[in-house]
Each structure stands twice: as C-alpha cells, then as structure tokens.
C-alpha cells in the first residue's frame, strides 16, 4: 500500500466513545447541563470565572456575537490581518461595518504589523481583531496599548493558540473578547463549536443572543415555576449542544498532552529543515520550542519555486499540504483595485503548511522532508 501522510487527523480514544455512549443513553442532546459543565471546565482551564465563558455553535458565530456586543455598527471599520481565515473579515460585514486589512510584520513574522495598525486607525475605527497566526503570539503589549490609547475594542482570534500561554497568561484572555474554534481541524474538536471569552456583561449578553434572545434558557425555564419568557432584541440560534460538549469535555482533558506532542513535532521539523533544506525558511523560528499550541507548521519556500508544482509532487507521494492562507485582500469578494500589502504580497505565493497533528510520527516527518528535498534537487 502507498504511504500517505494526511494533513490532519483527529485525536480521539475510548474516553470520547464512553462519554458519548453515556450521553446517548441519557437522551439530553441539545444545550443543557453538559454544555454548562463544559463551559465551567474551560473557565477552570483558562484560570477565569464561569461568568467569562460562553460556548456557541462555531467560531464564526462567536466572532459575529463579539462584533455585536462590542458595539460595531455600520459606520465603523475594524482592523484585521489579511493573513487569517476569511471569517475574521466576514463577521465585520455581518454587522454592516468595513474590514480594513493589515499587513504582516515581515518575511518571517506573519502576525499583524503594529506600524500598519497605527497607520490605518481612523476616527471610524472601532475594533481590532488580532489573530495569533499558526499559534505564535502577536505583539500583544504594543497592540493592547494602541487599542487603549484609541479606545478600540480588542478581539483576540485565538483559534490557533488554543489553551497555550504567553507570559503565564492564556492567549485568548488578553483582549476585551477572545474567541476559539472547536472545528474538526483544530487542536481539540467537537466537530463544530466555538468559545467566547470576555467580561461578565459581554458574556451575559452573548448567552441571551445565542438562544434567540430569549431571556431564559430552556434549562432555566424547565427549572422555574413560571416558564414564560421575553424577547427584547434580535436573537440568533448560535447554540452549542450537549452532544458536542460531551465530546469536548474529553478532548479538553488531554489538551496539554496534545499541544506538547505538537511542540515536539515542530521542534523536529525545525531540526530537519535546518539540516536538510537550507533553501527553506521557517517563520517565527525563535518561538519554536516554547510552550505554544503549534496549530500549523508553515514554511516559506524559495521564490524561484512554483508552489503548485511542489504541492502536486507531494500529493503524488501521498503527502497532503495546505495553504494558510490566501490573503483575504486577494480573494475575489474582498479584492479592491490597487489595494496592496507590501510584505504579505511579497511572500503569499510561497507559504505552505506542512502536516502537523498529535499522532504524526517522526518517520512521517522524515518522509515529508525527504520528498521536499527530492523535489528541490530536480526542480530548481
Ligand atoms: C477555524 C478558524 C476560524 C473559524 O472557525 P469556525 O469554528 O470554523 O467558524 C476563524 N479564525 C481562525 C484563525 C480559524 O483558524
């Protein structure tokens, strides 16, 4: 059989299966006790209070609700990286506001450029969405300071940095709001799922909005003697459910272990690439080895190489790779004539993500690196 190296594989074991079986027998599938317990467990893990965490249906709805509670309106613009997932820009559009795209810092630091943020703030700017790309933290202190000085709401897209710390504090808890995704390809998953972190007032409002803006949850209504309710504003169905929360609870228990396995793999890639592939650069290389989440392992290819051909070659060897991301300002829907981001435009055609997930083996990594080496030898 031909060897294959997937780009990603979900890590699960008997504990998920056991918990899931128990849940099915209980018969409570929609949002209820398991979701509340999962919220509590997340709060505990992040060293914050229960009142600061809300689970929602996915991270895109987490971002949409963040925009609403942050008070982002039609007249506003919101700064976000162009090298992030498109949901960061879409959520700004959902509330009628305008996303403004920020350049990356440099060839090897692909997080938002602090100086470009400063340049692009206007009197209409309301918020900044700060994505910690691949799992490596942005220049948080500086961005926080800018947000404070300009009275902007800071939203951390911490999807890639789930349950990892920077300076002894969990990423996702630095901003006014922080969001995580539990989608199938993230470090832990519930299939679909999202987490919002924020101050009590924000989270209280989000818990109402996620449930059609009904002022009492089903659980509260079932427990109370007067099952009536009221609607004061436009609500959504952005609920998490107990099926997902049950799986999430088991995934959460092993997150540190999973992130640690990723860290070892990242270190091994770094070692192999430095030794075998001197033409290839690794962004954020000084960070590698620290206790981060290593959601992605991106590399920068030499600019005389046709990325599509390499991807095709690796595919023929059974190796899946991916691209994170096609810059948002280059997507048809967001493209504006003459809009350029100097640093990002220079490298965006040469970025590539290598497979990384907890169950990847060192042997698989060797196979990937060897295949790239073989390609480089003949094609350059
Ligand atoms: C996955 C991801 C999202 C979107 O998450 P969903 O749960 O799929 O909506 C947003 N931002 C980043 C950086 C992501 O990686």
GROMACS .gro file of C-alpha atoms and ligand atoms in nm, residues 57-61 63 84-85 87-88 131 157 159-160 180-183 185-186 192-194 295 325, ligand 1:
model
   40
   57UNK     CA    1  -2.216   2.694   1.761
   58UNK     CA    2  -1.881   2.777   1.596
   59UNK     CA    3  -1.611   3.043   1.593
   60UNK     CA    4  -1.771   3.240   1.312
   61UNK     CA    5  -2.082   3.291   1.525
   63UNK     CA    6  -1.697   3.644   1.608
   84UNK     CA    7  -0.612   3.488   0.854
   85UNK     CA    8  -0.928   3.290   0.796
   87UNK     CA    9  -1.443   3.458   0.892
   88UNK     CA   10  -1.248   3.742   1.059
  131UNK     CA   11  -0.513   3.661   1.513
  157UNK     CA   12  -0.884   3.536   1.742
  159UNK     CA   13  -0.818   2.973   1.724
  160UNK     CA   14  -0.459   2.873   1.657
  180UNK     CA   15  -1.170   2.990   1.987
  181UNK     CA   16  -1.292   2.734   1.736
  182UNK     CA   17  -1.362   2.368   1.801
  183UNK     CA   18  -1.391   2.281   1.432
  185UNK     CA   19  -0.915   2.054   1.217
  186UNK     CA   20  -0.835   2.249   1.537
  192UNK     CA   21  -1.841   2.232   1.511
  193UNK     CA   22  -1.814   2.460   1.812
  194UNK     CA   23  -1.693   2.796   1.933
  295UNK     CA   24  -0.167   2.455   1.534
  325UNK     CA   25  -0.399   3.146   0.381
  381LIG     C1   26  -1.103   2.798   1.214
  381LIG     C2   27  -1.085   2.941   1.226
  381LIG     C3   28  -1.194   3.029   1.231
  381LIG     C4   29  -1.336   2.986   1.211
  381LIG     O1   30  -1.380   2.887   1.296
  381LIG     P1   31  -1.517   2.808   1.270
  381LIG     O2   32  -1.542   2.742   1.401
  381LIG     O3   33  -1.492   2.713   1.158
  381LIG     O4   34  -1.622   2.908   1.237
  381LIG     C5   35  -1.168   3.164   1.249
  381LIG     N1   36  -1.042   3.211   1.259
  381LIG     C6   37  -0.935   3.129   1.253
  381LIG     C7   38  -0.799   3.188   1.266
  381LIG     C8   39  -0.953   2.993   1.235
  381LIG     O5   40  -0.846   2.913   1.228
   0.00000   0.00000   0.00000
